Structures are given as C-alpha cells and as structure tokens.
Coordinates of C-alpha atoms in Angstrom, one line a residue:
X1 CA 20.3 58.2 20.6
X2 CA 23.3 58.7 18.5
X3 CA 24.5 55.5 16.6
X4 CA 27.4 57.4 14.8
X5 CA 30.6 55.4 15.0
X6 CA 32.3 58.6 15.9
X7 CA 30.2 58.9 19.1
X8 CA 31.4 55.5 20.1
X9 CA 35.1 56.5 19.6
X10 CA 34.4 59.7 21.7
X11 CA 32.9 57.6 24.5
X12 CA 35.7 55.0 24.3
X13 CA 38.2 57.8 24.7
X14 CA 36.4 59.2 27.7
X15 CA 36.4 55.8 29.3
X16 CA 40.2 55.5 28.8
X17 CA 40.6 58.8 30.5
X18 CA 38.2 57.8 33.4
X19 CA 36.2 60.9 32.5
X20 CA 32.8 59.2 31.7
X21 CA 29.8 60.8 33.4
X22 CA 27.0 58.7 34.6
X23 CA 24.9 59.8 31.5
X24 CA 27.7 59.0 29.2
X25 CA 28.2 55.5 30.8
X26 CA 24.5 54.8 30.3
X27 CA 24.7 56.0 26.7
X28 CA 27.7 53.6 26.1
X29 CA 25.9 50.7 27.7
X30 CA 22.9 51.2 25.6
X31 CA 25.0 51.5 22.4
X32 CA 26.9 48.3 23.1
X33 CA 23.7 46.4 23.8
X34 CA 22.0 47.7 20.6
X35 CA 24.8 47.5 18.1
X36 CA 26.9 44.3 17.4
X37 CA 29.2 46.5 15.3
X38 CA 29.6 48.9 18.2
X39 CA 30.7 46.0 20.5
X40 CA 33.3 44.8 17.9
X41 CA 34.6 48.4 17.5
X42 CA 34.8 48.8 21.3
X43 CA 37.0 45.7 21.7
X44 CA 39.2 47.0 19.0
X45 CA 39.7 50.3 20.9
X46 CA 40.8 48.4 24.0
X47 CA 43.1 46.1 22.0
X48 CA 44.7 49.1 20.2
X49 CA 45.2 51.0 23.4
X50 CA 47.0 48.0 24.9
X51 CA 49.3 47.6 21.8
X52 CA 50.3 51.2 22.0
X53 CA 51.1 51.1 25.7
X54 CA 52.9 47.8 25.8
X55 CA 55.9 49.6 24.2
X56 CA 55.9 52.0 27.1
X57 CA 56.5 49.3 29.6
X58 CA 55.0 49.1 33.1
X59 CA 53.0 45.9 32.3
X60 CA 50.8 44.4 35.1
X61 CA 51.1 41.1 36.8
X62 CA 49.5 38.1 35.1
X63 CA 46.6 38.3 37.5
X64 CA 45.7 41.7 36.2
X65 CA 45.5 40.6 32.6
X66 CA 42.3 40.4 30.6
X67 CA 41.6 38.5 27.4
X68 CA 39.9 40.2 24.5
X69 CA 39.6 39.3 20.8
X70 CA 42.2 36.4 21.3
X71 CA 44.9 38.8 22.6
X72 CA 46.4 39.2 26.2
X73 CA 45.8 42.9 27.2
X74 CA 48.0 44.2 29.9
X75 CA 47.4 47.8 31.1
X76 CA 49.5 50.3 33.0
X77 CA 48.3 50.9 36.6
X78 CA 46.8 54.3 35.8
X79 CA 44.4 52.6 33.4
X80 CA 43.7 49.5 35.4
X81 CA 40.4 50.6 36.9
X82 CA 38.7 52.1 33.8
X83 CA 40.0 49.5 31.4
X84 CA 39.2 46.7 33.9
X85 CA 35.6 48.1 33.9
X86 CA 35.7 48.2 30.1
X87 CA 36.9 44.6 29.9
X88 CA 34.2 43.7 32.4
X89 CA 31.7 45.5 30.4
X90 CA 32.7 43.7 27.2
X91 CA 32.5 40.3 28.9
X92 CA 29.3 41.2 30.6
X93 CA 27.7 42.3 27.3
X94 CA 29.0 39.1 25.6
X95 CA 27.5 37.0 28.3
X96 CA 24.3 39.0 28.3
X97 CA 23.8 38.5 24.6
X98 CA 24.8 34.8 24.9
X99 CA 22.1 34.5 27.6
X100 CA 19.7 36.4 25.6
X101 CA 20.3 34.1 22.6
X102 CA 19.9 31.1 24.9
X103 CA 16.7 32.7 26.3
X104 CA 15.3 33.3 22.9
X105 CA 16.2 29.7 22.0
X106 CA 14.4 28.4 25.1
X107 CA 11.4 30.6 24.5
X108 CA 11.2 29.3 21.0
X109 CA 11.5 25.7 22.2
X110 CA 8.8 26.5 24.9
X111 CA 6.5 27.9 22.3
X112 CA 6.9 24.8 20.1
X113 CA 6.4 22.5 23.0
X114 CA 3.3 24.5 24.2
X115 CA 2.0 24.3 20.7
X116 CA 2.5 20.6 20.5
X117 CA 1.0 20.1 24.0
X118 CA -2.0 22.3 23.0
X119 CA -2.5 20.2 19.9
X120 CA -2.1 16.9 21.9
X121 CA -4.7 18.1 24.4
X122 CA -7.3 18.0 21.6
X123 CA -6.6 14.3 21.0
X124 CA -9.0 11.7 22.2
X125 CA -7.5 8.2 21.6
X126 CA -4.4 6.3 20.7
X127 CA -3.9 3.2 18.6
X128 CA -2.8 0.2 20.8
X129 CA -2.5 -2.6 18.2
X130 CA -3.4 -3.4 14.6
X131 CA -3.7 -6.6 12.5
X132 CA -3.7 -6.8 8.7
X133 CA -4.9 -3.2 8.2
X134 CA -2.8 -3.1 5.0
X135 CA -4.1 -4.7 1.9
X136 CA -1.5 -6.4 -0.3
X137 CA 1.3 -4.0 0.6
X138 CA -0.7 -0.8 0.5
X139 CA 0.3 1.9 3.1
X140 CA -1.4 1.4 6.4
X141 CA -4.0 3.9 7.6
X142 CA -3.0 3.2 11.2
X143 CA 0.2 2.5 13.3
X144 CA 0.7 1.5 16.8
X145 CA 1.1 4.5 19.1
X146 CA -0.7 6.9 16.6
X147 CA -2.7 9.6 18.3
X148 CA -6.2 10.3 17.1
X149 CA -8.3 13.3 17.2
X150 CA -12.0 13.9 17.0
X151 CA -13.4 13.2 13.6
X152 CA -14.1 10.4 11.0
X153 CA -12.3 7.1 11.2
X154 CA -12.3 4.5 8.4
X155 CA -10.9 1.0 8.8
X156 CA -10.7 -0.7 5.3
X157 CA -9.4 -4.1 6.3
X158 CA -8.2 -6.0 9.3
X159 CA -8.5 -5.0 13.0
X160 CA -7.5 -1.9 14.9
X161 CA -7.6 -1.6 18.8
X162 CA -8.1 1.9 20.0
X163 CA -7.7 3.2 23.6
X164 CA -10.0 6.1 24.2
X165 CA -8.7 8.6 26.9
X166 CA -11.9 7.7 29.0
X167 CA -10.4 4.2 29.4
X168 CA -12.6 2.5 26.9
X169 CA -11.0 0.0 24.5
X170 CA -12.6 -0.5 21.1
X171 CA -11.7 -3.2 18.7
X172 CA -12.8 -2.1 15.2
X173 CA -13.1 -4.7 12.4
X174 CA -12.9 -3.4 8.9
X175 CA -14.5 -2.4 6.7
X176 CA -15.9 0.0 9.1
X177 CA -16.7 3.7 9.4
X178 CA -17.2 5.7 12.6
X179 CA -16.7 9.1 14.2
X180 CA -15.0 9.7 17.4
X181 CA -16.9 12.7 19.0
X182 CA -15.1 12.6 22.3
X183 CA -13.5 10.0 24.7
X184 CA -17.0 9.3 25.9
X185 CA -19.0 9.3 22.7
X186 CA -18.5 7.5 19.4
X187 CA -20.9 7.6 16.4
X188 CA -20.9 4.4 14.4
X189 CA -21.9 4.4 10.6
X190 CA -21.0 0.8 9.6
X191 CA -18.9 -2.2 10.5
X192 CA -18.2 -4.1 13.7
X193 CA -17.0 -2.7 17.0
X194 CA -16.3 -4.6 20.3
X195 CA -16.2 -2.2 23.3
X196 CA -14.6 -3.0 26.7
X197 CA -15.8 -0.4 29.3
X198 CA -14.0 -0.4 32.7
X199 CA -15.6 1.1 35.8
X200 CA -14.1 4.6 35.4
X201 CA -15.6 4.9 31.9
X202 CA -19.1 3.7 32.7
X203 CA -21.7 5.8 30.8
X204 CA -19.8 5.5 27.5
X205 CA -22.2 6.1 24.6
X206 CA -22.2 4.5 21.2
X207 CA -24.6 5.9 18.6
X208 CA -25.5 3.3 16.0
X209 CA -28.2 3.9 13.4
X210 CA -31.4 4.9 15.2
X211 CA -30.0 3.9 18.6
X212 CA -28.2 5.5 21.6
X213 CA -26.4 2.7 23.4
X214 CA -25.2 3.5 27.0
X215 CA -22.8 1.1 28.6
X216 CA -23.1 0.4 32.3
X217 CA -20.2 -2.0 32.3
X218 CA -18.4 -4.1 30.9
X219 CA -18.3 -5.4 27.4
X220 CA -20.6 -5.4 24.3
X221 CA -20.4 -5.9 20.5
X222 CA -22.2 -3.9 17.8
X223 CA -22.5 -4.6 14.0
X224 CA -24.1 -2.1 11.7
X225 CA -24.7 -2.3 8.0
X226 CA -24.6 0.6 5.6
X227 CA -28.3 0.5 5.4
X228 CA -28.6 1.5 9.1
X229 CA -29.6 -2.0 10.5
X230 CA -27.6 -3.9 12.9
X231 CA -27.3 -6.0 16.1
X232 CA -26.2 -5.5 19.7
X233 CA -24.7 -8.3 21.8
X234 CA -24.0 -7.9 25.5
X235 CA -20.9 -9.9 26.3
X236 CA -20.7 -9.0 30.0
X237 CA -22.4 -6.5 32.1
X238 CA -25.3 -4.1 31.2
X239 CA -26.2 -1.9 28.2
X240 CA -29.1 0.6 28.2
X241 CA -30.8 0.7 24.7
X242 CA -32.4 4.1 23.9
X243 CA -33.7 5.3 20.5
X244 CA -32.9 8.7 19.1
X245 CA -36.6 9.3 18.7
X246 CA -37.1 9.1 22.5
X247 CA -33.8 10.0 24.1
X248 CA -35.4 11.1 27.4
X249 CA -36.9 7.7 28.0
X250 CA -35.0 5.2 30.1
X251 CA -34.9 2.6 27.4
X252 CA -34.5 -1.1 27.7
X253 CA -31.7 -2.7 29.9
X254 CA -29.9 -5.6 28.4
X255 CA -27.7 -7.8 30.5
X256 CA -25.0 -10.5 30.0
X257 CA -25.8 -12.9 27.2
X258 CA -28.6 -10.9 25.7
X259 CA -28.8 -9.6 22.2
X260 CA -31.2 -7.5 20.1
X261 CA -31.6 -6.5 16.4
X262 CA -31.3 -2.8 15.8
X263 CA -33.8 -2.0 13.1
X264 CA -34.1 1.1 11.2
X265 CA -37.6 1.9 12.5
X266 CA -36.2 1.9 16.1
X267 CA -37.5 -1.5 17.1
X268 CA -35.2 -3.9 18.7
X269 CA -36.5 -7.5 19.0
X270 CA -34.5 -10.1 20.9
X271 CA -32.2 -12.4 18.9
X272 CA -29.8 -15.2 19.8
X273 CA -26.5 -13.8 21.2
X274 CA -23.3 -14.8 19.5
X275 CA -20.0 -13.5 21.1
X276 CA -17.9 -15.1 18.4
X277 CA -19.1 -12.5 15.9
X278 CA -16.9 -9.9 17.3
X279 CA -13.1 -9.9 17.4
X280 CA -11.6 -8.6 20.6
X281 CA -8.2 -8.0 22.1
X282 CA -7.6 -11.8 22.4
X283 CA -8.1 -12.1 18.7
X284 CA -5.5 -9.5 18.0
X285 CA -3.0 -11.3 20.3
X286 CA -3.7 -14.6 18.6
X287 CA -3.2 -13.1 15.1
X288 CA 0.0 -11.5 16.3
X289 CA 1.4 -14.8 17.6
X290 CA 0.5 -16.5 14.3
X291 CA 2.4 -13.8 12.3
X292 CA 5.3 -14.1 14.6
X293 CA 5.3 -17.9 14.0
X294 CA 5.1 -17.3 10.2
X295 CA 8.1 -14.9 10.4
X296 CA 10.1 -17.4 12.4
X297 CA 9.5 -20.0 9.7
X298 CA 10.5 -17.5 6.9
X299 CA 13.6 -16.4 8.7
X300 CA 14.6 -20.1 9.2
X301 CA 14.3 -20.7 5.4
X302 CA 16.3 -17.6 4.6
X303 CA 19.0 -18.6 7.1
X304 CA 19.4 -22.0 5.4
X305 CA 19.3 -20.6 1.8
X306 CA 22.7 -21.3 0.3
X307 CA 22.7 -17.8 -1.3
X308 CA 22.2 -16.0 2.0
X309 CA 25.5 -14.2 2.9
X310 CA 24.4 -12.5 6.0
X311 CA 21.2 -12.4 8.0
X312 CA 20.9 -10.5 11.3
X313 CA 17.6 -10.7 13.3
X314 CA 18.7 -7.9 15.7
X315 CA 18.3 -10.1 18.7
X316 CA 21.4 -8.8 20.5
X317 CA 23.6 -11.4 22.2
X318 CA 26.4 -11.1 24.7
X319 CA 29.1 -8.4 24.3
X320 CA 26.8 -6.4 22.0
X321 CA 27.1 -9.0 19.2
X322 CA 24.6 -9.9 16.4
X323 CA 25.3 -13.4 15.2
X324 CA 25.1 -14.0 11.4
X325 CA 22.2 -16.5 11.1
X326 CA 23.3 -17.5 7.5
X327 CA 24.2 -21.2 7.7
X328 CA 26.3 -20.9 4.5
X329 CA 27.7 -17.4 5.1
X330 CA 31.3 -16.6 5.4
X331 CA 33.3 -17.0 8.7
X332 CA 33.7 -14.2 11.2
X333 CA 30.8 -12.2 9.9
X334 CA 29.0 -11.5 13.3
X335 CA 28.1 -7.9 13.7
X336 CA 29.0 -5.6 16.6
X337 CA 26.4 -3.1 17.9
X338 CA 27.9 0.3 18.7
X339 CA 25.9 2.5 21.1
X340 CA 22.4 1.3 20.1
X341 CA 20.0 0.1 22.8
X342 CA 17.3 -2.7 22.6
X343 CA 13.9 -1.5 21.5
X344 CA 10.5 -3.1 20.8
X345 CA 10.4 -5.1 17.6
X346 CA 7.6 -5.8 15.3
X347 CA 6.0 -8.1 17.8
X348 CA 6.0 -8.2 21.6
X349 CA 8.1 -11.3 21.4
X350 CA 10.9 -9.7 19.5
X351 CA 13.3 -6.9 19.9
X352 CA 14.8 -4.4 17.5
X353 CA 17.7 -2.0 17.7
X354 CA 17.0 1.6 18.7
X355 CA 19.0 4.3 16.7
X356 CA 18.8 7.8 18.2
X357 CA 22.0 9.7 17.4
X358 CA 24.9 9.8 14.9
X359 CA 27.2 7.7 17.0
X360 CA 25.0 4.6 16.9
X361 CA 25.6 1.9 14.3
X362 CA 26.1 -1.8 13.6
X363 CA 29.6 -2.6 12.4
X364 CA 30.0 -5.5 9.9
X365 CA 32.6 -7.0 7.7
X366 CA 31.2 -8.9 4.7
X367 CA 33.9 -10.2 2.3
X368 CA 33.5 -11.2 -1.3
X369 CA 32.6 -9.9 -4.8
X370 CA 29.1 -10.5 -6.1
X371 CA 27.5 -10.4 -9.5
X372 CA 24.1 -10.2 -7.8
X373 CA 22.8 -8.9 -4.5
X374 CA 19.6 -8.5 -2.5
X375 CA 19.5 -6.2 0.5
X376 CA 16.4 -6.1 2.7
X377 CA 15.5 -4.6 6.0
X378 CA 12.6 -3.6 8.3
X379 CA 12.8 0.0 9.6
X380 CA 10.5 2.2 11.7
X381 CA 11.7 5.7 10.9
X382 CA 10.4 8.0 13.6
X383 CA 11.3 11.1 11.6
X384 CA 11.7 12.0 8.0
X385 CA 13.1 15.5 8.7
X386 CA 16.7 14.4 8.4
X387 CA 18.1 14.8 4.9
X388 CA 19.4 11.2 4.6
X389 CA 19.2 8.0 6.5
X390 CA 21.4 5.2 5.8
X391 CA 20.6 1.4 5.6
X392 CA 24.2 0.3 4.9
X393 CA 27.3 2.0 3.7
X394 CA 30.8 0.6 3.2
X395 CA 34.0 2.2 4.6
X396 CA 35.7 4.2 1.9
X397 CA 39.2 3.3 0.6
X398 CA 38.3 -0.3 -0.2
X399 CA 38.5 -1.6 -3.7
X400 CA 34.7 -2.1 -3.9
X401 CA 32.2 -0.3 -1.8
X402 CA 28.5 0.4 -1.9
X403 CA 25.8 2.3 -0.1
X404 CA 22.0 2.1 0.2
X405 CA 20.1 4.8 1.9
X406 CA 17.0 7.0 1.9
X407 CA 17.3 10.7 1.1
X408 CA 14.8 13.6 0.6
X409 CA 13.4 14.1 -2.8
X410 CA 11.2 16.9 -1.5
X411 CA 10.7 17.1 2.3
X412 CA 6.9 17.5 1.9
X413 CA 6.7 14.3 -0.2
X414 CA 9.0 12.0 1.8
X415 CA 12.2 10.0 1.0
X416 CA 13.4 8.1 -1.9
X417 CA 15.9 5.2 -1.9
X418 CA 19.3 5.3 -3.5
X419 CA 21.8 2.5 -4.2
X420 CA 25.3 3.2 -5.4
X421 CA 28.5 1.1 -5.9
X422 CA 32.1 2.4 -6.2
X423 CA 35.2 0.9 -7.6
X424 CA 38.5 2.6 -6.5
X425 CA 41.7 2.2 -8.5
X426 CA 45.3 2.2 -7.4
X427 CA 45.4 6.0 -7.6
X428 CA 42.5 6.1 -5.1
X429 CA 40.2 7.5 -7.8
X430 CA 36.7 6.2 -7.4
X431 CA 34.2 5.4 -10.2
X432 CA 30.7 5.5 -8.7
X433 CA 27.4 4.2 -10.3
X434 CA 24.3 5.6 -8.6
X435 CA 20.7 4.4 -9.0
X436 CA 18.2 6.7 -7.3
X437 CA 14.5 6.0 -7.3
X438 CA 12.3 8.6 -8.8
X439 CA 9.5 7.4 -6.7
X440 CA 9.0 7.9 -2.9
X441 CA 9.6 4.9 -0.7
X442 CA 8.9 6.5 2.7
X443 CA 6.1 9.0 2.6
X444 CA 6.1 11.8 5.1
X445 CA 3.0 10.5 6.7
X446 CA 4.4 7.1 7.3
X447 CA 6.9 8.1 10.0
X448 CA 6.6 5.9 13.0
X449 CA 5.3 2.9 11.1
X450 CA 7.2 -0.3 10.4
X451 CA 8.1 -0.6 6.7
X452 CA 10.0 -3.1 4.6
X453 CA 12.6 -1.9 2.2
X454 CA 14.5 -3.9 -0.3
X455 CA 16.8 -3.5 -3.4
X456 CA 18.0 -6.1 -5.9
X457 CA 21.1 -5.7 -8.2
X458 CA 21.4 -8.1 -11.0
X459 CA 24.4 -7.8 -13.4
X460 CA 22.9 -10.6 -15.5
X461 CA 19.7 -8.8 -16.3
X462 CA 21.4 -5.4 -15.9
X463 CA 18.8 -4.0 -13.6
X464 CA 18.5 -2.4 -10.1
X465 CA 15.0 -2.7 -8.6
X466 CA 13.9 -0.7 -5.5
X467 CA 11.0 -2.0 -3.3
X468 CA 8.9 -0.7 -0.4
X469 CA 6.4 -2.8 1.6
X470 CA 6.7 -5.7 -0.9
X471 CA 6.0 -3.6 -3.9
X472 CA 8.3 -2.6 -6.7
X473 CA 8.5 1.2 -6.9
X474 CA 11.3 1.7 -9.5
X475 CA 13.5 -0.2 -11.9
X476 CA 16.7 1.2 -13.5
X477 CA 19.1 -0.2 -16.1
X478 CA 22.8 -1.0 -15.3
X479 CA 24.9 0.3 -18.2
X480 CA 28.2 -0.9 -17.1
X481 CA 28.0 -4.2 -15.1
X482 CA 30.7 -5.0 -12.6
X483 CA 31.2 -7.1 -9.4
X484 CA 29.9 -5.6 -6.2
X485 CA 31.6 -5.5 -2.8
X486 CA 30.6 -4.6 0.8
X487 CA 33.6 -5.2 3.0
X488 CA 33.8 -3.2 6.2
X489 CA 30.6 -1.2 6.6
X490 CA 28.0 0.3 8.9
X491 CA 24.4 -0.7 9.1
X492 CA 22.0 2.0 10.2
X493 CA 24.7 4.7 9.7
X494 CA 27.8 5.5 7.7
X495 CA 31.5 5.7 8.3
X496 CA 31.7 9.6 8.6
X497 CA 34.2 11.4 6.5
X498 CA 35.6 15.0 7.0
X499 CA 34.4 16.1 3.5
X500 CA 30.8 16.0 4.7
X501 CA 31.4 18.1 7.9
X502 CA 28.9 21.0 8.0
X503 CA 26.9 19.8 5.0
X504 CA 23.5 18.1 4.8
X505 CA 25.3 14.9 4.2
X506 CA 27.2 14.8 7.5
X507 CA 24.4 13.2 9.6
X508 CA 22.7 10.2 7.9
X509 CA 22.0 7.7 10.7
X510 CA 18.6 6.0 11.1
X511 CA 16.3 7.8 13.4
X512 CA 14.1 5.2 14.7
X513 CA 14.4 1.3 14.9
X514 CA 15.8 -1.3 12.7
X515 CA 14.6 -4.9 12.9
X516 CA 16.3 -7.5 10.6
X517 CA 18.8 -7.2 7.8
X518 CA 19.4 -9.5 4.8
X519 CA 22.3 -9.9 2.4
X520 CA 21.8 -12.4 -0.4
X521 CA 24.1 -13.1 -3.4
X522 CA 21.1 -13.7 -5.5
X523 CA 18.7 -11.1 -6.9
X524 CA 15.3 -12.0 -5.6
X525 CA 12.3 -11.8 -7.8
X526 CA 9.4 -9.5 -7.1
X527 CA 7.3 -12.4 -5.8
X528 CA 10.1 -13.4 -3.4
X529 CA 10.3 -9.8 -2.1
X530 CA 6.6 -9.7 -1.6
X531 CA 6.6 -13.1 0.2
X532 CA 9.2 -11.8 2.6
X533 CA 7.2 -8.7 3.3
X534 CA 3.9 -10.6 3.8
X535 CA 5.6 -13.2 6.2
X536 CA 7.4 -10.4 8.1
X537 CA 4.8 -7.7 8.4
X538 CA 3.5 -7.2 12.0

C-alpha cells in the first residue's frame, strides 16, 4: 500500500471531484486509519479547499457547515456531498481512534485488574487485628487488612489475629513461627496459636511437631517449643490427635476441657487443661480498649499543656468542624473539613478523616510567630505512588509560611519528610529554608499501616529533627534562625497554585487517612515524641 504523501494528495483531489472509485475509497480509508500524519494532511486539504472557495461566494446555510481544525467550513452546493462525506470520514476516523484509545486503555486496565485478581486468588488469609506487634517503634510486620499468601509466617512480638479463607480464625502469639499451606492446613514450628473453627471449616488441620491435629469443632489452643515439644488444650468441641508416624490411624479424640502433652516421640499423655495460657479474640479486644484509654489520657494531657497551640483529634462535629482541643490555644482556631468523609480510626471506638482526592483538605488558621514548633500526626497512607503527600502547608502570600510533607526520595525505597519555612518581604520575594531528611520515613512496604510522624524546629538549639514511629530519623542544623508562622493553611493537602499545574508537584494530597494533628510552640524532646507514639499506637 502506498504511503507516499503525494498519493494522499491525489486521493483528496479525486474526492473533491467526486471521482473516487470504490477501490480508491478503500485505499483512502486505510491510509487515514494507518497514518496520523495523513489524517492531519487530509483535514488541511479540506480547509484549504474551503478557503479558496469562500471568495467565490455561494456559501451554504449554517446547517450545512462542518467544523474542522477549528475553522468553519462552508462548501458550494456542487461540493456538498463529497465534502460532507469527507468531513464525516474525518470525524468518523477521529471518533474511531478516540474509541480505539479508550478501548486500549480499558484493555490495559482490564489486564491489570485481571492480574491483580489472579494474584489475589492465590491468597489464603487476611489480618483482622494486631496488638503490640511492633517492638519499641520498629516497623510492623503486619497491618490490619493485610492479605497473606501461602508460606512462612513469623510473629516476633504481640498478637496477630488471622482470618483464613476457610473461616478459621487464628490468634498467634509471638514469638511464633508457622507456615500457612492452605486455608485448611497450617504447619506450626513454634509459639502459641488459638484456633476457632466454625462449622463450615470443620476438618481444619494443624501440624505441630510430630502431630497432625484435626479439629472437629470448635476451639483449641496449641503451644510448641523450638525443640518440637508442646501442648494441646481443647477449649470447646473436639480435636482428633494423630501422629505423623501413623497418619492412617484414627487417633485419639479429645473433648472440651481435655489437654495432652505433645512429646517429640509421638506420645501424648494427659495433662491439666489451662485455657488462660492462650490469648484469643477477647484478649485482643481488651488490649485495644486499654490502648484507647491510654491514648485518651495522653490526648487530655496534650490538650491542657500550655504550649499546645492546636490539637485536632479528627472527631468531626456539626457543620464539618473540628474543634481545637487546646485549652490554651488562640481563639477561632477550629478547623473546617472540606470534602473529607469519616473513616475508621486507629481503634474501633475512634474515627479518622478519609482523604481520597485532591479536593479534600482540612482548612485551618493558626496565628502567631513561634521560636519553636512541634508538629505531629498519625497517618495511614494507602499508597506511596504519588510524588508528594502533604501534612500541612500554609497559604502563600503571607509574611511567614511553612510546609511539612512527604516526598519520594526513590519510589522503590519510599518517602522522606521535608520541612520548610518561608519569609516573604514587601516586594513579594520569598526566602525559603528547607530541611529534607536523607532517611526514609515511610517505606514502600508500609503503605496501608498507621504510622506516627513528627518534626521539631528549635531556634534555640538551632536544629530541625524528623521522627517516624517515635524514632528520630534525621537531625539537621538551622543556620539562620528566624520566627516561624503558619497562618491560613491546609492540613492533608496544599493550597494549589498555578505554577505547579502539569508538574509532579501539582497533586500532593494525603492518599489515605489522617487521625490526629498537634501543633505545639515547644520543641519536644526525643523521649516526649516516643511517649506520644507509644501511647497512641493502635
């Protein structure tokens, strides 16, 4: 097929003369479909023809006009049919390619969704609840809602409640090591497990040391040492005890209130049952309630601290307002929630704000100049794909402004925090000081988990310190101390400016949930930041 531009010119001329044969029409159609440059050149032919003929008069009525390349084309009657066809062809081809692009986009999205669905179909369990699975601020190995796949599982500390797809609920107490083989089969290497097996999941098997334990309903607990010896306690229902050495044998049936030792030689003598040895779902609920009570005590202390300027617990009141809980804070500093909906907080008893698109934000106005500042918040970022996510940023044009946000260092590594303040003079020139951490605060694999972030700015000691989950991650010197100001600002977003349109900086809202925000006019110590984290962690 001839893609020479001259051939397109010949076909366009034949079309204007209403002399196209069926074969030539098919050739023109194929050429326009195949070549974007041919489509552009074809439209130019039509526009040029119109420009030449307008001087000759004989324009058609407005109803017979067509629009192409931003111009109104009016044709003489003699050319109405062929040029109308041409215009229709151009429009048709344009719509076709638009639909093709949309189709390709939909196909790509479908392929991605199918891949995600296929991957999800391999999963076997989901994390329902956790308690104290992080040790002194170390990143958690588990998060609520996390999907699990067949393979090894290690719980170093605390409790993790897993819901297997078979319906079985396991409460694993660390330190523990096990392997999820399937929704109906788990191999235990060490630790403690309490299993609740509802009727649809009867027949669930737990391999522990030399034993194959088959649950016939409803609840049992197993402990196993690293040496392979352990215990089985039947809390309710029946459990069949088989040995690996004789899997075909029926084994011994234990009922409610019975317990046996699980010896390495395959023997299993009776022992005194003790249900209290195994933490269950009720234990997790009790621990959560205690942590929530500890947080309420801490938040009360912060609210009454004379240095607390603003404290928002993200429990939204009437008219989308967030009251400033700071007892000594400035007047008229309640926040206004714009677009955000209420989401689940760090506990079932608490709410958070759900940020999902660039229009959502919390609008505040915090007056005053400060020689010291502490900013702290809890955030559950559901994605780290976005280039930047803002904790707070002042409206520009004010004498003093600041911003504190996360941005990519390298997408594969995660996000680093950045704090900056700007002083603007009478000529509207801004002098900005920026303090970006060189260490990651939000690793890529921590998306979807609640994390505590804080920054302290101290003009007295001339230092900016960044924190993540109660730990200091970076400390930077202040070379030119000056008062800090917030003024009118957005929490969870930024007051967008035209200069960022079309750049990676344009969208920098939180993608996830925010639960609590603190502004103090005192630079907290590392111990104080750690205490806030420990009291507030779910």
